[in-house]
Tab-separated table of C-alpha atoms in Angstrom:
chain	number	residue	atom	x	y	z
A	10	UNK	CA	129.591	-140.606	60.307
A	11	UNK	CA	126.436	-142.510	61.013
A	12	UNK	CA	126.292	-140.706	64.694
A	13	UNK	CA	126.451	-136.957	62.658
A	14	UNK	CA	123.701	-137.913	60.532
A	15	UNK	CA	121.263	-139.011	63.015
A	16	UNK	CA	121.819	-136.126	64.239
A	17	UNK	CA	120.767	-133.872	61.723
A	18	UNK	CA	117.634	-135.776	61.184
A	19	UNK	CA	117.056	-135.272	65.059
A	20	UNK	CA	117.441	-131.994	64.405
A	21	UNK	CA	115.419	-131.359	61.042
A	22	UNK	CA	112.318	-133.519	63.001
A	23	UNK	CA	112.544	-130.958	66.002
A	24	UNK	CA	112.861	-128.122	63.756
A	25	UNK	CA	110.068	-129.149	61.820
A	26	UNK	CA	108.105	-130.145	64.893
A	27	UNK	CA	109.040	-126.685	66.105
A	28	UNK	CA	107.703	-125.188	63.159
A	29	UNK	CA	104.597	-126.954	62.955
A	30	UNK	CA	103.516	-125.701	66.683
A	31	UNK	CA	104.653	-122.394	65.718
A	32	UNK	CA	102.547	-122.004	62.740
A	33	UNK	CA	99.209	-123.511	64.850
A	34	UNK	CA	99.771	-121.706	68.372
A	35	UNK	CA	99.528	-118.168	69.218
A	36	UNK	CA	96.914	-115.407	69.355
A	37	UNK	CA	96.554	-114.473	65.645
A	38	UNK	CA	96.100	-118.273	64.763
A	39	UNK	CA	92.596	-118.603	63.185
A	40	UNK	CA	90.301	-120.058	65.854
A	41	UNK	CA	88.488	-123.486	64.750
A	42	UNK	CA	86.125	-125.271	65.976
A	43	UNK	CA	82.576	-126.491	65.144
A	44	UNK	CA	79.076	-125.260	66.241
A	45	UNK	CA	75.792	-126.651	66.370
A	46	UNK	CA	72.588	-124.752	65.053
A	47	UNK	CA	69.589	-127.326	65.909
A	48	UNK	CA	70.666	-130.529	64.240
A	49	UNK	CA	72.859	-128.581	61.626
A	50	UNK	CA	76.934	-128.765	62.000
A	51	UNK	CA	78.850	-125.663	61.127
A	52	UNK	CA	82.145	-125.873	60.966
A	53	UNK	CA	84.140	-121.831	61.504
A	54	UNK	CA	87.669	-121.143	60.788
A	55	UNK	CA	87.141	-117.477	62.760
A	56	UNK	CA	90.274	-114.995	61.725
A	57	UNK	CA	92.210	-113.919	64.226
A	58	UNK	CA	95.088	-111.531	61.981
A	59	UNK	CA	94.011	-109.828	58.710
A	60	UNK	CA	96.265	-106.898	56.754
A	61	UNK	CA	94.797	-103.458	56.888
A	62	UNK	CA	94.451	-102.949	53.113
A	63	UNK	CA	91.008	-104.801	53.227
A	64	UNK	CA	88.156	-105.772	54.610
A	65	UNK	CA	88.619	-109.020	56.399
A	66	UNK	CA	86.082	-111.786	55.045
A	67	UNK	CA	84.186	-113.978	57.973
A	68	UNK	CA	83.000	-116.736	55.748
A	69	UNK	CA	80.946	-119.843	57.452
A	70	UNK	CA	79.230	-122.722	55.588
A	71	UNK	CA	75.839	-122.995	56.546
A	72	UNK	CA	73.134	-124.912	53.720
A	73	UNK	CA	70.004	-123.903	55.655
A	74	UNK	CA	68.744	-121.073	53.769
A	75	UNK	CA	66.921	-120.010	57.101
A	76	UNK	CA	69.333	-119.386	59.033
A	77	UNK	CA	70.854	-116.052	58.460
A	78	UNK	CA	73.228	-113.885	60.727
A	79	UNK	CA	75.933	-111.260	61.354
A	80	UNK	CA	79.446	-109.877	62.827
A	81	UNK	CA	79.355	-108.102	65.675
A	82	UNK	CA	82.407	-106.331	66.745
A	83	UNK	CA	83.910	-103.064	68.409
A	84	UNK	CA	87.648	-101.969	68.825
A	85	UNK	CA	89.305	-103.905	71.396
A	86	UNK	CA	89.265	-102.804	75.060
A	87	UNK	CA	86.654	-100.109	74.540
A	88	UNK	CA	83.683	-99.439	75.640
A	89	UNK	CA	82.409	-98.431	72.087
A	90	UNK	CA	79.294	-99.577	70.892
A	91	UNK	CA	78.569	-102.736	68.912
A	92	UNK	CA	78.645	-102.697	65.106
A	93	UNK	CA	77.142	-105.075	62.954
A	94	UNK	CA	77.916	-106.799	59.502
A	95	UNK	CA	74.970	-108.498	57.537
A	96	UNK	CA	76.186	-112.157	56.143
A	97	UNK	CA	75.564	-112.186	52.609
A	98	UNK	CA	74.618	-115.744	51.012
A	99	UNK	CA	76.265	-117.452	47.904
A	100	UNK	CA	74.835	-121.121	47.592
A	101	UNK	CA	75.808	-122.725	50.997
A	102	UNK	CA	78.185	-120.073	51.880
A	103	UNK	CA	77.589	-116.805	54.064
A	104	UNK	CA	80.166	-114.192	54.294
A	105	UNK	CA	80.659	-110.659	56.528
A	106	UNK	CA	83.333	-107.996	55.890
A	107	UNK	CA	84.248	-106.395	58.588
A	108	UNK	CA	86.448	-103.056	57.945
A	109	UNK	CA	90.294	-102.740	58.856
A	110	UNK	CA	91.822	-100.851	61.721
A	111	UNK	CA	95.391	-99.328	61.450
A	112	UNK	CA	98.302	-101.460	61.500
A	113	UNK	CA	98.292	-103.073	65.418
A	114	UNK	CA	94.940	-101.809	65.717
A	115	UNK	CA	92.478	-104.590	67.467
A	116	UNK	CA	89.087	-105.623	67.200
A	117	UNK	CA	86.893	-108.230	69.330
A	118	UNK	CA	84.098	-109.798	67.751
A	119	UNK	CA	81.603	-112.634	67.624
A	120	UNK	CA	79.329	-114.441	64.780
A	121	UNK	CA	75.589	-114.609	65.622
A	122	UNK	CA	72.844	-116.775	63.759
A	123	UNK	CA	69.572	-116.751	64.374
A	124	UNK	CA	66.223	-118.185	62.491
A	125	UNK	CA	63.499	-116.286	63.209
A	126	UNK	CA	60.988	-119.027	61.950
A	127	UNK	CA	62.126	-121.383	64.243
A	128	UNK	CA	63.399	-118.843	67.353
A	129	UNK	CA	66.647	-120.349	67.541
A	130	UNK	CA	69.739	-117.986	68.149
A	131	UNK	CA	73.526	-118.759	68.570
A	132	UNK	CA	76.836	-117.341	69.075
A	133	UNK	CA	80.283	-118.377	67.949
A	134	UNK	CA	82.290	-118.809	69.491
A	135	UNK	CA	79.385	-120.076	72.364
A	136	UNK	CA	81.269	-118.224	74.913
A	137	UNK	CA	84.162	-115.110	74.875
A	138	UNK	CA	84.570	-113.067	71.922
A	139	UNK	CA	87.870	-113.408	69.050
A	140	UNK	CA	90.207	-110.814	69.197
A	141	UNK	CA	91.734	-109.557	65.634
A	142	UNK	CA	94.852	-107.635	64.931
A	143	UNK	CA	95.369	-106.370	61.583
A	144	UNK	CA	98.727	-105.776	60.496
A	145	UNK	CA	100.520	-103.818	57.314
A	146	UNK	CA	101.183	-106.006	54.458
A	147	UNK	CA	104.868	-107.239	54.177
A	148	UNK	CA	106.829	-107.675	51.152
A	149	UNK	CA	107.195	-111.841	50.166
A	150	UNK	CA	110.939	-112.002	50.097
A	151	UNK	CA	111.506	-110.044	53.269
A	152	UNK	CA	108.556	-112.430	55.308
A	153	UNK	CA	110.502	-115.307	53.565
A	154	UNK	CA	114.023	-114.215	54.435
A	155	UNK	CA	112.973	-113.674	57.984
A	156	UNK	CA	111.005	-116.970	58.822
A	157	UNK	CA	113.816	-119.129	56.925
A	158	UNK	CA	116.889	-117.742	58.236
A	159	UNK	CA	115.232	-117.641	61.907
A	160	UNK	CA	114.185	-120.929	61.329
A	161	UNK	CA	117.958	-122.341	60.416
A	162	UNK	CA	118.909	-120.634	63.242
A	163	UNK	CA	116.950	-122.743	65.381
A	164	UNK	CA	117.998	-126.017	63.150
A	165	UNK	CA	121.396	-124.920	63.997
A	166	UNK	CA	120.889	-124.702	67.085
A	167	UNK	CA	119.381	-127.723	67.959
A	168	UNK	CA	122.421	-129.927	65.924
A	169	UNK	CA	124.565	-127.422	67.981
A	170	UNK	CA	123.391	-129.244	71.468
A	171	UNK	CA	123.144	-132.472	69.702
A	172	UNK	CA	126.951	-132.195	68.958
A	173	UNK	CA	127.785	-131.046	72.455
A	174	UNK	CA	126.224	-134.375	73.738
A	175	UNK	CA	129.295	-136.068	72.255
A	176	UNK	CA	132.681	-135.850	73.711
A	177	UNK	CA	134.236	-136.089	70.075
A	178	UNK	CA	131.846	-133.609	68.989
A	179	UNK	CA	132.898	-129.859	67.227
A	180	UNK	CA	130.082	-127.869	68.529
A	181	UNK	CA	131.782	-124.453	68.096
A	182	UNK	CA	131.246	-123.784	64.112
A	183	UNK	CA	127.550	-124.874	64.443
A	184	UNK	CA	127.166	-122.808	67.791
A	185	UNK	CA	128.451	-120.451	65.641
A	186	UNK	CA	126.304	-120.389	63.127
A	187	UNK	CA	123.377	-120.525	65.410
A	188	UNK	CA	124.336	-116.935	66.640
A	189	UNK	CA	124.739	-115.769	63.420
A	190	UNK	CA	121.232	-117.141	61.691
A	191	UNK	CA	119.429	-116.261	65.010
A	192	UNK	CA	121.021	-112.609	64.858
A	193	UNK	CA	119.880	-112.180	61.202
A	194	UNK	CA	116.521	-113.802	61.331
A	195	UNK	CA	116.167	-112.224	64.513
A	196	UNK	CA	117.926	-108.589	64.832
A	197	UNK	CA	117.828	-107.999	61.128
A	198	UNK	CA	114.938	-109.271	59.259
A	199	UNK	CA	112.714	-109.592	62.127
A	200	UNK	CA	112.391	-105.809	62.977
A	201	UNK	CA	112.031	-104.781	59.239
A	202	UNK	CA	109.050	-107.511	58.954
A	203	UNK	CA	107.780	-105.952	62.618
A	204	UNK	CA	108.080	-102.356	60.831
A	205	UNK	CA	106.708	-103.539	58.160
A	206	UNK	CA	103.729	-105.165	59.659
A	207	UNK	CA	103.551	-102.968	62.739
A	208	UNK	CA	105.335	-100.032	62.310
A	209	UNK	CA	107.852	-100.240	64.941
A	210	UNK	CA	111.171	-101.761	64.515
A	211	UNK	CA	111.396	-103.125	67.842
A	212	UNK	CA	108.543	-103.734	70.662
A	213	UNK	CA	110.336	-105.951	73.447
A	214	UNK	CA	112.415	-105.443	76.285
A	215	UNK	CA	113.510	-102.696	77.194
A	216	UNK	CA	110.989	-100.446	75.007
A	217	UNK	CA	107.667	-102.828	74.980
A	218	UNK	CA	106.699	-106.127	76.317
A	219	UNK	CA	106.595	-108.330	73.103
A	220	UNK	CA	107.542	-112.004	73.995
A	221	UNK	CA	108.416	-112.110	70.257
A	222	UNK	CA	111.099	-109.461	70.585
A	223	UNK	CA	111.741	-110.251	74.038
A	224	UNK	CA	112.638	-113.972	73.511
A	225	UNK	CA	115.180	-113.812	71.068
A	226	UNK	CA	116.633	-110.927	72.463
A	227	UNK	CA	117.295	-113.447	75.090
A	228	UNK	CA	118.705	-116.602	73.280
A	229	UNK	CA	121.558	-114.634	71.429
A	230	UNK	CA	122.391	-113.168	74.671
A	231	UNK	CA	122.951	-117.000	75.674
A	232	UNK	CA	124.440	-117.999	71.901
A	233	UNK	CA	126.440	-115.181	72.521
A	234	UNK	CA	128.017	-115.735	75.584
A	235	UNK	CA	128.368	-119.449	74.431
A	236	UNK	CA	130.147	-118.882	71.464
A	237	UNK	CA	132.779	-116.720	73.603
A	238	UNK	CA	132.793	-119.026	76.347
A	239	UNK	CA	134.145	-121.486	73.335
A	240	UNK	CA	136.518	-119.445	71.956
A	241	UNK	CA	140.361	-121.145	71.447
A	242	UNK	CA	139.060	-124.651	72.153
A	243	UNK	CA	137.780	-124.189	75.359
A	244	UNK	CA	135.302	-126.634	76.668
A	245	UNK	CA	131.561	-124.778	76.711
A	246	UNK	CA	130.012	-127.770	76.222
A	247	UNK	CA	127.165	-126.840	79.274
A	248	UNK	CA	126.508	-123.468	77.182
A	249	UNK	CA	126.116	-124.673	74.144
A	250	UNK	CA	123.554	-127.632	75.480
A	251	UNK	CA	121.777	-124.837	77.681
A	252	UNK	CA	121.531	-122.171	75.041
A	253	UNK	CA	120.472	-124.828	72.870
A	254	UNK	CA	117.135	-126.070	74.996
A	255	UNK	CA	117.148	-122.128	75.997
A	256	UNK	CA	116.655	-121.622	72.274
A	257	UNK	CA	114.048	-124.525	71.273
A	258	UNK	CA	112.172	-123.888	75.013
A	259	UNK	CA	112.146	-120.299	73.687
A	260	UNK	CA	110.538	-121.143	70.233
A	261	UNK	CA	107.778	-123.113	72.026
A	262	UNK	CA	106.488	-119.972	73.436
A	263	UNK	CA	103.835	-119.000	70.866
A	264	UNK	CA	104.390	-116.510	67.983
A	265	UNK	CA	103.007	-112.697	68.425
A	266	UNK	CA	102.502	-113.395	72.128
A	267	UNK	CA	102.094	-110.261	73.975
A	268	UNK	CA	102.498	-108.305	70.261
A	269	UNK	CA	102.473	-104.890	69.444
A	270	UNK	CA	98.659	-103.154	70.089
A	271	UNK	CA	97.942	-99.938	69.174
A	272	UNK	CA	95.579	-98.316	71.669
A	273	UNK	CA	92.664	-96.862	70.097
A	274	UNK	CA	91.083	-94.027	71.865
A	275	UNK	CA	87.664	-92.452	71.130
A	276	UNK	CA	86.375	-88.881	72.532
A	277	UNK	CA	83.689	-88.532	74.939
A	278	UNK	CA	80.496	-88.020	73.750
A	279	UNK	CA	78.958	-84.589	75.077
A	280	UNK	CA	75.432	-83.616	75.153
């Protein structure tokens, strides 16, 4: 008894662990940091994902009311021009809209302040530009469905490979519902979020590249050939402990890597 509830808390830490890196990795987590105009500290939380319904806000903190600034940003991987949004003050806060693309639709862009008093310029990030994907909005309860059943899945599956440690362990109920949560959260409610959101149901192998997609595609391909290999008793011990790191190695890969992109294309200008 004592052994079976250590290991669920093993597993709730990792999950939560899991869940932690999941929510601060990846390529539409805001990018943070802190910049330095003269002596004055700015700290810049720069978005990296916004919905396409609105304009996405670029707010920065800066007291000096000197220093003034704007967005500058084109679609991503063009060759487009530069276009500019003005930072508007309120008290100690500045803030640039920049407009929405359609749903997978990129943008790269950078903040620049200058103050033309004291000739002092900066960009921020100092170096590279932030690249922004803007998504469809997604109903609450289907975005909630999706990241708690995928993320039992996972729970699951970690106490699944905890219990196959043991040689009086039962790993085959929990193995199987690790398949099942996984298949839900990941073939059910994770393509209606990705339509949702993106407007495809499905972007990874064998249509797209999305590591999302791709990933757990993967892992119930393993859950599923563990819980078969267990069927009747037999020992599967080894596939339930290497779908189970399989499983929590893939969740470590960050979220939206590789993610659906919509190519924008612009005609040629003619003269």
């Amino acid at each position: 008894m004592v052994k079976k509830i250590i290991f669920w808390l093993l597993a709730i830490i990792i999950t939560l662990v899991t869940i932690v890196y999941q929510r601060v990795t990846g390529p539409t987590y805001p990018i943070r940091g802190k910049a330095y105009f003269d002596q004055l500290e700015i700290p810049y939380r720069l978005p990296r994902s916004h919905v396409t319904t609105s304009d996405c806000p670029v707010t920065l903190i800066v007291p000096d009311e000197n220093v003034i600034g704007y967005v500058e940003y084109r679609p991503y991987r063009t060759k487009e021009l530069w276009t500019r949004a003005p930072f508007k003050r309120d008290g100690d806060k500045i803030t640039a809209y920049v407009p929405p693309l359609p749903a997978a639709g990129k943008l790269e862009y950078r903040v620049v302040l200058f103050d033309n008093d004291r000739d002092l310029e900066i960009s921020i990030p100092q170096y590279g530009l932030v690249v922004m994907r803007f998504r469809g909005p997604v109903p609450g309860p289907v975005l909630i469905l999706h990241i708690v059943v995928i993320f039992l899945g996972l729970l699951f599956s970690v106490r699944t490979g905890l219990e196959a440690l043991s040689r009086s362990g039962r790993p085959q109920p929990l193995a199987l519902l690790a398949f099942i949560f996984l298949f839900l959260g990941g073939l059910v409610f994770g393509p209606l979020v990705q339509k949702y959101a993106f407007g495809a149901w499905w972007t990874g192998f064998p249509v797209g590249r999305d590591l999302t997609d791709t990933k757990t595609l993967v892992a119930l391909i393993f859950w599923g050939i563990a819980v078969v290999m267990g069927r009747k008793g037999r020992p599967a011990r080894g596939w339930y402990l290497a779908a189970s790191l399989l499983t929590l190695g893939v969740f470590f890969i960050p979220h939206s890597l590789l993610g659906s992109e919509l190519r924008l294309t612009y005609p040629t200008p003619t003269y």
